[in-house]
Coordinates of C-alpha atoms in Angstrom, one line a residue:
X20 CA 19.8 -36.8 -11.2
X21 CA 16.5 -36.3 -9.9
X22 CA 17.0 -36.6 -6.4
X23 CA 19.7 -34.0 -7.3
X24 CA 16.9 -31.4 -8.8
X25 CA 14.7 -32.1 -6.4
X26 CA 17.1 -31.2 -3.5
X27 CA 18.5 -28.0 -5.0
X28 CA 14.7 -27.1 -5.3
X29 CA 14.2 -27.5 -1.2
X30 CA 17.3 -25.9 -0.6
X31 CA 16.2 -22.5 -3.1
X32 CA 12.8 -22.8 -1.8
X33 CA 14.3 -22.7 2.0
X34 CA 16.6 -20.1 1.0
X35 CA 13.5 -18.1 -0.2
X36 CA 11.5 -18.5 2.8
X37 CA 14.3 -17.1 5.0
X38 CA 15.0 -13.8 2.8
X39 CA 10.9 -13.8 3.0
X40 CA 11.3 -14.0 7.2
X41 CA 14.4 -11.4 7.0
X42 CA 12.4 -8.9 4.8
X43 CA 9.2 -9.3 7.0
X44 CA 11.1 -8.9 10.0
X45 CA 12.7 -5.4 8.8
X46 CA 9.3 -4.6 7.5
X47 CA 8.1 -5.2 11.6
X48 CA 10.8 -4.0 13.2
X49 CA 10.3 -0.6 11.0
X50 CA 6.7 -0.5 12.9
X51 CA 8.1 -1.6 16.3
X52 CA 10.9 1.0 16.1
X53 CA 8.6 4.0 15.3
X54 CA 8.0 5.1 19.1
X55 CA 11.9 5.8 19.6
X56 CA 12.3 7.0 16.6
X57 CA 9.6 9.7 16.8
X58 CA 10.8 10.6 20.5
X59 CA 14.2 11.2 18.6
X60 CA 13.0 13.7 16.8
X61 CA 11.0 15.2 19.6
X62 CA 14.0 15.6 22.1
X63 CA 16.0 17.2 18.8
X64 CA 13.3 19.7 18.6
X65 CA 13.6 20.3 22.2
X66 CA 17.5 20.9 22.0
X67 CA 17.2 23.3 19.7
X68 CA 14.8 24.8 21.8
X69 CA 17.5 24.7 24.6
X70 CA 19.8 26.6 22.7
X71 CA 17.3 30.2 22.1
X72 CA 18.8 32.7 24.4
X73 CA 16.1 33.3 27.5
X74 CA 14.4 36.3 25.7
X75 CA 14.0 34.2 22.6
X76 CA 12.7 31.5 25.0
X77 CA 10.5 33.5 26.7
X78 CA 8.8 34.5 23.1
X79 CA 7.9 30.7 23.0
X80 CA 6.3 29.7 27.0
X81 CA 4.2 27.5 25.1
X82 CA 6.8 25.1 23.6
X83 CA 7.9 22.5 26.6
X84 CA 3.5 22.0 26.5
X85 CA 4.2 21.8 22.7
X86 CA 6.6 19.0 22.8
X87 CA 4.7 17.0 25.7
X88 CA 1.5 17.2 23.1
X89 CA 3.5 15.8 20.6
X90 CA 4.8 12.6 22.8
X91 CA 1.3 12.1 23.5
X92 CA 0.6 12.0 19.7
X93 CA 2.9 9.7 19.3
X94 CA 1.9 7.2 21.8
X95 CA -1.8 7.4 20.7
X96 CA -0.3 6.3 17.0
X97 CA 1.9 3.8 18.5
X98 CA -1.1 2.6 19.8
X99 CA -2.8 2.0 16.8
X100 CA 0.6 0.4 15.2
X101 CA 1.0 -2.3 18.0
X102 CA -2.8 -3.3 17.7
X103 CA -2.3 -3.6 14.1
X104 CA 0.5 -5.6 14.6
X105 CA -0.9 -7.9 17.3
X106 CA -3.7 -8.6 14.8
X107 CA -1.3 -9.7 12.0
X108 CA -0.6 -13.8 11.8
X109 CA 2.5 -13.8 9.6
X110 CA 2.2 -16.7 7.2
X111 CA 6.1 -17.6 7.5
X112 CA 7.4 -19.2 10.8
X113 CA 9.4 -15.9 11.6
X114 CA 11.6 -17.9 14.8
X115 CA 13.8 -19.6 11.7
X116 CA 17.1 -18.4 11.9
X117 CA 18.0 -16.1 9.3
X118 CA 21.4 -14.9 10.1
X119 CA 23.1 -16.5 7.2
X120 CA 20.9 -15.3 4.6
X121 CA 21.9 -12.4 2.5
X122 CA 19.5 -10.6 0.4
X123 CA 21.4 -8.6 -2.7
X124 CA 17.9 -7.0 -2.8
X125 CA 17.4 -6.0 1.1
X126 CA 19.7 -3.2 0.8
X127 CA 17.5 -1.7 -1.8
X128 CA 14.7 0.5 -1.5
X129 CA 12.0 0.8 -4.6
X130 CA 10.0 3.9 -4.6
X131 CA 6.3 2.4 -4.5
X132 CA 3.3 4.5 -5.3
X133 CA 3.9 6.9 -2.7
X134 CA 3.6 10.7 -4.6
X135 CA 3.2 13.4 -1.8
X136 CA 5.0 17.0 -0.6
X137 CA 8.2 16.8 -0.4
X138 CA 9.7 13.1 -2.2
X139 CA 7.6 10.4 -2.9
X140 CA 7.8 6.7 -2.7
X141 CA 6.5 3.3 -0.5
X142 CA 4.2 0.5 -0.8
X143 CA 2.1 -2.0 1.7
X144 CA -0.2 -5.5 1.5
X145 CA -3.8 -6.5 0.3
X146 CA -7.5 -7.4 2.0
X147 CA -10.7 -8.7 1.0
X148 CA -14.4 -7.9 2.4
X149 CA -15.8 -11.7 1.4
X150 CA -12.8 -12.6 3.3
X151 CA -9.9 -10.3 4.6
X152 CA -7.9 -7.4 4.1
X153 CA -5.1 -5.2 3.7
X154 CA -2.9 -2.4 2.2
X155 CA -1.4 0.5 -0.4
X156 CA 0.6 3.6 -0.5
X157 CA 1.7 6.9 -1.2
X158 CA 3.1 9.8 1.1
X159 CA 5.9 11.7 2.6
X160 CA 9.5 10.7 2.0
X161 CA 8.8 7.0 2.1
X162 CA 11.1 4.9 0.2
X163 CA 10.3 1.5 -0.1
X164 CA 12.1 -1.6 0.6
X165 CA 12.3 -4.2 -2.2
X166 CA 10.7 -6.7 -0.2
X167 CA 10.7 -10.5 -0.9
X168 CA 7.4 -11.1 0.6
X169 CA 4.4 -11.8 -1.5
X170 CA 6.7 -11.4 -4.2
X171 CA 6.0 -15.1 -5.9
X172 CA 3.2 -16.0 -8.2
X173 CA 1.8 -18.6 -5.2
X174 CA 0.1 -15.7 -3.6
X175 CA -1.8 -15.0 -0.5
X176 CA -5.6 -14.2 -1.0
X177 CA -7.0 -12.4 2.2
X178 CA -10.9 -12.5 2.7
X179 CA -13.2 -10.4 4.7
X180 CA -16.5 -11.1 6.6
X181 CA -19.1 -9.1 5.4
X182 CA -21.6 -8.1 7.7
X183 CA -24.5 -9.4 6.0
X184 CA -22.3 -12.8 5.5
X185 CA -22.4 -15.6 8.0
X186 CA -19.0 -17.2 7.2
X187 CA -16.1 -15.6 5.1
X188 CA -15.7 -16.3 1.5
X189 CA -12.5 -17.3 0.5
X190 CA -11.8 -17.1 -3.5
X191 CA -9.7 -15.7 -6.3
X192 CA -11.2 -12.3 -6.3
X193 CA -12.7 -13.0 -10.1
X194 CA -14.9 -15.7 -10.3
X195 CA -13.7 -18.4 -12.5
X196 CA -10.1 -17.0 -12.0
X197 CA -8.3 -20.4 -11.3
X198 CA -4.5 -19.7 -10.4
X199 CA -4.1 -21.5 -7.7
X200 CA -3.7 -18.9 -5.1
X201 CA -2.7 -20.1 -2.1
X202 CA -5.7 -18.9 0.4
X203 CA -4.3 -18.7 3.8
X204 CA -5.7 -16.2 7.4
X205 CA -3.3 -14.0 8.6
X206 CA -4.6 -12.3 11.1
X207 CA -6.0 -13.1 14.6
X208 CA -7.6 -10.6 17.4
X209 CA -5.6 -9.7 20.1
X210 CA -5.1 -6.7 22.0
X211 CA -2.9 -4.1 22.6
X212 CA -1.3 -2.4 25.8
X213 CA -2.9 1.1 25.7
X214 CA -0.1 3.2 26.5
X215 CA 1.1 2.4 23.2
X216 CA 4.4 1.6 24.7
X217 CA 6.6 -1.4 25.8
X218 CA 4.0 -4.5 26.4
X219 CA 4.5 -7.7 26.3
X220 CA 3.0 -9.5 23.4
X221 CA 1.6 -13.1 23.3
X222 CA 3.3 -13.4 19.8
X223 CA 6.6 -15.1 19.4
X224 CA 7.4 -13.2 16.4
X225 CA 7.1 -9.7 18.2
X226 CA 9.9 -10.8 20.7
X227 CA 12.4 -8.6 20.6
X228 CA 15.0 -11.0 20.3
X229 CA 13.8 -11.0 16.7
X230 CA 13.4 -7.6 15.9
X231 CA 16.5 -5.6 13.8
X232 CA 17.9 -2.3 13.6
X233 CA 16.6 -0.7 10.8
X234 CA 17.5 2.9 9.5
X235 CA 15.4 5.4 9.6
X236 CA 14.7 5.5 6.4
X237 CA 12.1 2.3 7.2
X238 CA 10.5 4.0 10.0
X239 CA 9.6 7.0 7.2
X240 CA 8.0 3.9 5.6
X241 CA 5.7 3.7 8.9
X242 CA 5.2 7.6 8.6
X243 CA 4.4 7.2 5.0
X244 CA 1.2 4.8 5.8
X245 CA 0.2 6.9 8.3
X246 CA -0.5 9.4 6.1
X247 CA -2.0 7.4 3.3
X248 CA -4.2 6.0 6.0
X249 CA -5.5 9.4 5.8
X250 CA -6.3 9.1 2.3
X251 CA -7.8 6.1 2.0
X252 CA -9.8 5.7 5.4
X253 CA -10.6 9.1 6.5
X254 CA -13.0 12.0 6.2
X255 CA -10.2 14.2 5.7
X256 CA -9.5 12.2 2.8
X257 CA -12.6 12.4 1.1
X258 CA -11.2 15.3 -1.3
X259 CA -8.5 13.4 -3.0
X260 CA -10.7 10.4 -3.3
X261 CA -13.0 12.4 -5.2
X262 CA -10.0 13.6 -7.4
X263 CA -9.0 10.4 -7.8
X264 CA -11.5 7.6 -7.2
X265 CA -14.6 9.0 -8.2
X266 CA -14.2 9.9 -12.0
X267 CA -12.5 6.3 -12.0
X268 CA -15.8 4.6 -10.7
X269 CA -17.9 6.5 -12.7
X270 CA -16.5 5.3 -15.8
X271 CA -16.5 1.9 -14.2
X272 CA -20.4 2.4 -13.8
X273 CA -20.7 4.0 -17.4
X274 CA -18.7 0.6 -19.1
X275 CA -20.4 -1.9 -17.5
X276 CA -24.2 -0.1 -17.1
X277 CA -25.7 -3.9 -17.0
X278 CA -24.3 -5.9 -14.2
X279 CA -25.2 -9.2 -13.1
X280 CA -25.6 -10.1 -9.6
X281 CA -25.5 -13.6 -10.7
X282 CA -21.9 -13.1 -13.1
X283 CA -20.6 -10.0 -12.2
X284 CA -17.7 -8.6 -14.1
X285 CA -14.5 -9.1 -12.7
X286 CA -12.0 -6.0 -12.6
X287 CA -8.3 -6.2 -11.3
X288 CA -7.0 -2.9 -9.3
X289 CA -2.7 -3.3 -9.4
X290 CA -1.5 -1.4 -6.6
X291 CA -4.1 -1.1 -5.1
X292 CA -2.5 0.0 -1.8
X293 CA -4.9 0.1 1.5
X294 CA -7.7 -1.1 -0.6
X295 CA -10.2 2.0 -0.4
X296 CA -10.5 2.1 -3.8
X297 CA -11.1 -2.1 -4.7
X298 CA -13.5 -2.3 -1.8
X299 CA -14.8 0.6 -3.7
X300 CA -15.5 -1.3 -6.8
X301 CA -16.6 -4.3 -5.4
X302 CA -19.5 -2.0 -3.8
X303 CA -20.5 -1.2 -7.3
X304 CA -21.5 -4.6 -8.0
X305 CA -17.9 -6.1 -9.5
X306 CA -16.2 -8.8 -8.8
X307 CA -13.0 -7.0 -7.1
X308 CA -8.9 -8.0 -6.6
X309 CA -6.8 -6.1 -5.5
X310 CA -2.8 -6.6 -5.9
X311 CA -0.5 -4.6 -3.7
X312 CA 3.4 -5.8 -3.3
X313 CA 3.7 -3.9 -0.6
X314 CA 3.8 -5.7 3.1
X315 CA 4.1 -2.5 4.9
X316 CA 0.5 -1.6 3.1
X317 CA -0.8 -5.1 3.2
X318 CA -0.3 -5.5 7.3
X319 CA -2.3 -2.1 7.8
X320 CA -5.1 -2.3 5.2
X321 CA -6.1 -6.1 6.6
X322 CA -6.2 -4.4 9.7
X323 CA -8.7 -2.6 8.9
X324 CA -10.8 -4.0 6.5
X325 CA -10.5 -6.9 9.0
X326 CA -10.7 -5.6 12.4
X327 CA -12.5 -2.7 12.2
X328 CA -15.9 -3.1 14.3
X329 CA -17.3 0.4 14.0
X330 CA -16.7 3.8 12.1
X331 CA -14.1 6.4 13.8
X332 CA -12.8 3.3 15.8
X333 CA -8.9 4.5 15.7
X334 CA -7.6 8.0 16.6
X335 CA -4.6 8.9 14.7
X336 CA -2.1 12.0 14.5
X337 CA -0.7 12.0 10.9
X338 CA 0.6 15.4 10.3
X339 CA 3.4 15.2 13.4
X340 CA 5.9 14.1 11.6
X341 CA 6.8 17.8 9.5
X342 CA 7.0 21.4 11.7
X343 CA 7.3 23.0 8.1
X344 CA 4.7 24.7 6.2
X345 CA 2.1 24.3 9.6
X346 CA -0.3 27.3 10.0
X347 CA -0.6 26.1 13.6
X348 CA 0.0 24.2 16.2
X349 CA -2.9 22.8 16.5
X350 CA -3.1 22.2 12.9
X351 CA 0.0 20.1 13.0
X352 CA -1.6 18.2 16.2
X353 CA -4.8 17.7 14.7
X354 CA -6.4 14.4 15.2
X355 CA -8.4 11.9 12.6
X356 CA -10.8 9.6 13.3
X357 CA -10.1 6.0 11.1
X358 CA -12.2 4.3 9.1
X359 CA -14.7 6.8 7.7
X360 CA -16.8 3.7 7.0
X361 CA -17.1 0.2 8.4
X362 CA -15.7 -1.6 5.2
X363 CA -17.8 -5.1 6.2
X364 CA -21.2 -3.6 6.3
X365 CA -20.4 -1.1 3.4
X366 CA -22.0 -3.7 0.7
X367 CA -19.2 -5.4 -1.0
X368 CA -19.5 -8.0 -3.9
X369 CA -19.2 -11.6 -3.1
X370 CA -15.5 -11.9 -4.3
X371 CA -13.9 -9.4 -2.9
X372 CA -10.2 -9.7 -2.4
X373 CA -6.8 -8.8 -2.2
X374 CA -3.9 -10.9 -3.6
X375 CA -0.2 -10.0 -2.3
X376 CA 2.8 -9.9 -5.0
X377 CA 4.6 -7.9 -7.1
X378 CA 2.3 -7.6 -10.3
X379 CA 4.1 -8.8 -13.1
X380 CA 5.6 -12.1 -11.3
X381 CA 1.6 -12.7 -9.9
X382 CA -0.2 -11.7 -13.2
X383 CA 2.5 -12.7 -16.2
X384 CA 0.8 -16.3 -15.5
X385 CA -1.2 -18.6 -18.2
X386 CA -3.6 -18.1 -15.9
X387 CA -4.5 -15.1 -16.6
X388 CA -4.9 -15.2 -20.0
X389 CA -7.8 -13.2 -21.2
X390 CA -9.8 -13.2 -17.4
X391 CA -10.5 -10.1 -16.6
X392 CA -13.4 -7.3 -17.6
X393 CA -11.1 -4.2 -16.5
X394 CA -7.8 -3.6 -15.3
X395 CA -8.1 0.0 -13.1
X396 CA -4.7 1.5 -12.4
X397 CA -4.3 4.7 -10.2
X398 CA -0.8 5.9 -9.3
X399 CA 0.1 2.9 -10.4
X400 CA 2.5 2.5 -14.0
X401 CA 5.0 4.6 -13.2
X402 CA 5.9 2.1 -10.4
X403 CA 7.1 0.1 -12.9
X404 CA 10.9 -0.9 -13.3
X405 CA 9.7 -1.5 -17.1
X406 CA 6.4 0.4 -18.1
X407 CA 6.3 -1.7 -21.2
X408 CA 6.0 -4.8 -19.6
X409 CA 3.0 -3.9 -17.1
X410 CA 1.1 -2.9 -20.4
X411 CA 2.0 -6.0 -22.1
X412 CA 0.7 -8.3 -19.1
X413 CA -2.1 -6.1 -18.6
X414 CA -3.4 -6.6 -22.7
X415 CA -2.4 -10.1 -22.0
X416 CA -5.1 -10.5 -18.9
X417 CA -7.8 -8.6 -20.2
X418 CA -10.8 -10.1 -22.3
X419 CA -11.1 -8.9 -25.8
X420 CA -13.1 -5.7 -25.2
X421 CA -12.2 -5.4 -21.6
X422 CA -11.0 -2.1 -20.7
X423 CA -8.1 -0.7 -18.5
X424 CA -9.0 2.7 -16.9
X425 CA -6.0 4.8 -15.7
X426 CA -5.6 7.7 -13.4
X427 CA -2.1 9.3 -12.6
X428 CA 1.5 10.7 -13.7
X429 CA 4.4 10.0 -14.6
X430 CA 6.6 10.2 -11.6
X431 CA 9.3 6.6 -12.3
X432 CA 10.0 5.9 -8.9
X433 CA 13.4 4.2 -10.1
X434 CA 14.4 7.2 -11.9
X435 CA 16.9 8.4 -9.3
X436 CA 18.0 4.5 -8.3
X437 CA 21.6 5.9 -8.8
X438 CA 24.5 3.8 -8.4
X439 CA 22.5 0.4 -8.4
X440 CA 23.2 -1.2 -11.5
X441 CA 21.3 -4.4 -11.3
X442 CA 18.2 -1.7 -11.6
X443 CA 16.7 -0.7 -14.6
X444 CA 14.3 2.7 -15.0
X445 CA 12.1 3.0 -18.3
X446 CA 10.7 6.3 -17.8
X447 CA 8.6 7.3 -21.1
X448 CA 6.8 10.2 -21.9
X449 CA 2.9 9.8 -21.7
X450 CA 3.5 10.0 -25.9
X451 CA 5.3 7.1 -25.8
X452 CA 3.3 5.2 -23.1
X453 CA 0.1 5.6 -25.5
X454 CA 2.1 4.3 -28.5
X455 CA 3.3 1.3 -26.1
X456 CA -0.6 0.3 -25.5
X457 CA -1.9 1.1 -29.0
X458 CA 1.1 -1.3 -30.3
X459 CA -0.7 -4.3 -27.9
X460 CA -4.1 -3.9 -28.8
X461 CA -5.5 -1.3 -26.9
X462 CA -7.8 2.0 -28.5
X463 CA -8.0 5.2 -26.5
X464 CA -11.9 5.8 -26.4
X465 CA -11.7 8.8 -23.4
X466 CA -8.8 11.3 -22.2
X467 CA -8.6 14.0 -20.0
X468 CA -6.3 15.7 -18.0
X469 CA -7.7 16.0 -13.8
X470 CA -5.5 17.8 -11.2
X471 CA -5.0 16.0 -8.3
X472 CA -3.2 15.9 -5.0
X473 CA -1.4 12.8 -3.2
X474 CA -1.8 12.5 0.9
X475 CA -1.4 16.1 1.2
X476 CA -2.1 17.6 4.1
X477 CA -4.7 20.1 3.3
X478 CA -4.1 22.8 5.9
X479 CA -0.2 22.8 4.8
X480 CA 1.0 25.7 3.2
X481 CA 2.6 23.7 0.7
X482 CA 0.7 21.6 -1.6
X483 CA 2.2 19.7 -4.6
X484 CA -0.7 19.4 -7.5
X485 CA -0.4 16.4 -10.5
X486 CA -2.1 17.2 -13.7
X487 CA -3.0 13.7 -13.8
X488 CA -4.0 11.7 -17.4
X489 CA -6.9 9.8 -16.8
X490 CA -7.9 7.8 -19.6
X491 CA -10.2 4.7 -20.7
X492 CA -8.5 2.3 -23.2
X493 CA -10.2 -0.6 -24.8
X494 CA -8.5 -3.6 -25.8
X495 CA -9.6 -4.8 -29.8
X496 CA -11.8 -7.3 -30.4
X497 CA -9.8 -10.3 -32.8
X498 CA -11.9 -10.0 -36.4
X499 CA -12.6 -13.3 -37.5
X500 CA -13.0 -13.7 -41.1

């Protein structure tokens, strides 16, 4: 009977490792498709062009220039993709054949984090500055696949070097946190072809042999982190960050006023996308994790927490993507310089890191139990299939006293999962929601309401605005009589 058990265990866990493979190679291929699929949309743009009658044409003389600008855009970002991806070490052997695997989940997109313009919805992977790290997400039109990866409570903890640190520092991200994280590197330093285009890569996994066609709805994934790149790593994001970020780490600094450099306290950030605000916190003196499910996030936010060797390093063209709402051309080609910072030298906490998996499976763990100083959320609950259970699990994790600082809305990315019945969408009113946390132990001390944007481009002439609730709940200390 046991030998029994024991084999239908290897044979789940094998069948789990290939869906893993399958979902990463989509999630890849998504990246390695985006060249073609932006020159698709370039040569539609030209064929309307084609069809203005000559004295319409001849109001436009700058528009074949227009289009040529827009391919070399494209290559520039393709550029930056390809590096990115030649720096990634996937931890799965991605050569195993996967054809017989099906996935009843790989078909399905969930709509991560990703508030922007037009429809929201996407998600990425995780990074650490004592060690290595990765992503998060929001923007454009970016539906996100329900990915396997990451997605099991043995999760990956990526470190960065610091630049004042002569070897990384590999950990849990919170001290005496002890779940048994599986601490593995994933990503190496190799180089890409600088046209951006067709190279040949060293890396077995990035033959093409093993790439898939994916619709296009993937490669508006690979748009979306493009422009949450943007917000997280770029001068021009430095507006929502204040929106967003900085009322969140001043509370932080208000909370915890005395911090030890020799126990520092220890604050989880769920979703925390390309890790801008995590490393963030860490700089502040706190021990620092950030979770992201996301392995479209995670492969571009350990790039650059990782790979980065100087501020400005990458040249990106984010806003290419969208000919509505532009005030010019030259708006629309506009191009931004990546990191803002150089997140090694920036003065992270010994600790730092990001762990990749979905929250609840990672953090619904004994584990956790009562670990953790603060739990900071930003556009992060309403990801949730079940907002009751993410407030649950984060009372659970939290020290009596700890508090949970949240910034955001109320935008359920499952809300309009039509048609997909094995999906469930609780979507309560921020009433409800504060009823849900007083029930498990938490007190609202602070509330306000702070309007915001999401990767918005700031010379569109369309700009969505959240009245976001920011808020700082504390969870009860047990009275003992």
């Amino acid at each position: 009977m046991e030998i029994e058990e024991d084999e239908e265990r290897r044979r789940q866990r094998k069948l789990e490792e290939a869906l893993e493979v399958k979902s990463l190679r989509r999630i890849i291929s998504a990246y390695l498709n985006y060249p073609e699929a932006a020159e698709e949309d370039v040569r539609r743009y030209e064929k309307s062009f084609k069809k203005l009658p000559p004295a319409h044409k001849a109001l436009l003389p700058h528009y074949p220039s227009k289009f040529q600008n827009l391919r070399r855009c494209i290559s520039l970002n393709s550029y930056f993709i390809f590096t990115m991806l030649q720096a990634f070490e996937p931890p799965l052997d991605m050569s195993q054949d996967v054809d017989g695997c099906k996935d009843p989940h790989l078909e399905n997109f969930e709509h991560g984090h990703c508030h922007s313009e037009e429809r929201n919805a996407s998600s990425c992977q995780s990074a650490s500055t004592s060690g290595r790290m990765c992503c998060s997400n929001h923007a454009e039109a970016c539906p996100q696949e329900k990915s396997n990866i990451m997605s099991n409570p043995t999760t990956e903890l990526q470190e960065v070097k610091s630049e004042q640190q002569h070897e990384p520092i590999f950990g849990s991200g919170a001290g005496e946190v002890e779940n048994n994280n599986e601490i593995a590197e994933c990503c190496s330093n190799d180089v890409a072809d600088s046209n951006g285009n067709a190279f040949s890569s060293p890396h077995d996994w990035l033959d093409p042999s093993l790439q898939l066609n994916v619709p296009l709805v993937d490669v508006d994934k690979v748009r979306c982190i493009i422009r949450n790149i943007v917000r997280d790593w770029a001068a021009e994001g430095e507006k929502e960050r204040n929106q967003c970020y900085k009322p969140i780490l001043e509370e932080l600094d208000a909370q915890f006023p005395n911090r030890s450099k020799e126990s520092p306290p220890a604050c989880l950030v769920p979703g925390a996308g390309l890790g801008r605000l995590a490393l963030e916190i860490s700089c502040l003196g706190f021990i620092s994790q950030g979770n992201e499910f996301s392995y479209y996030m995670m492969i571009c936010s350990s790039f650059i927490l990782n790979h980065t060797e100087t501020t400005g390093q990458w040249t990106i063209y984010p806003w290419i993507h969208s000919n509505c709402n532009s005030l010019s051309d030259n708006d629309q080609h506009r191009p931004v310089s990546i990191p803002d910072i150089h997140p090694a030298s920036a003065g992270i906490t010994e600790g730092f890191s990001m762990c990749g998996g979905d929250f609840v499976e990672v953090y619904n763990d004994s584990s956790q139990i009562g670990v953790w100083d603060a739990v900071v959320t930003c556009f992060f609950i309403d990801t949730a299939h079940n907002i009751i259970e993410y407030i649950e699990i984060m009372s659970r994790i939290l020290k009596e006293g700890g508090v949970w600082i949240n910034f955001g809305p109320l935008l359920y990315h499952f809300a309009d999962m039509y048609g997909q019945e094995d999906d469930m969408s609780i979507e309560l009113s921020l009433e409800d929601v504060k009823k849900i946390a007083f029930h498990y132990g938490f007190e609202l001390e602070k509330e306000q309401t702070i309007e915001t944007t999401y990767t918005t481009n700031p010379r569109s002439m369309m700009q969505n605005h959240y009245h976001a609730a920011f808020w700082t709940m504390r969870k009860k200390r047990t009275t003992t009589t």
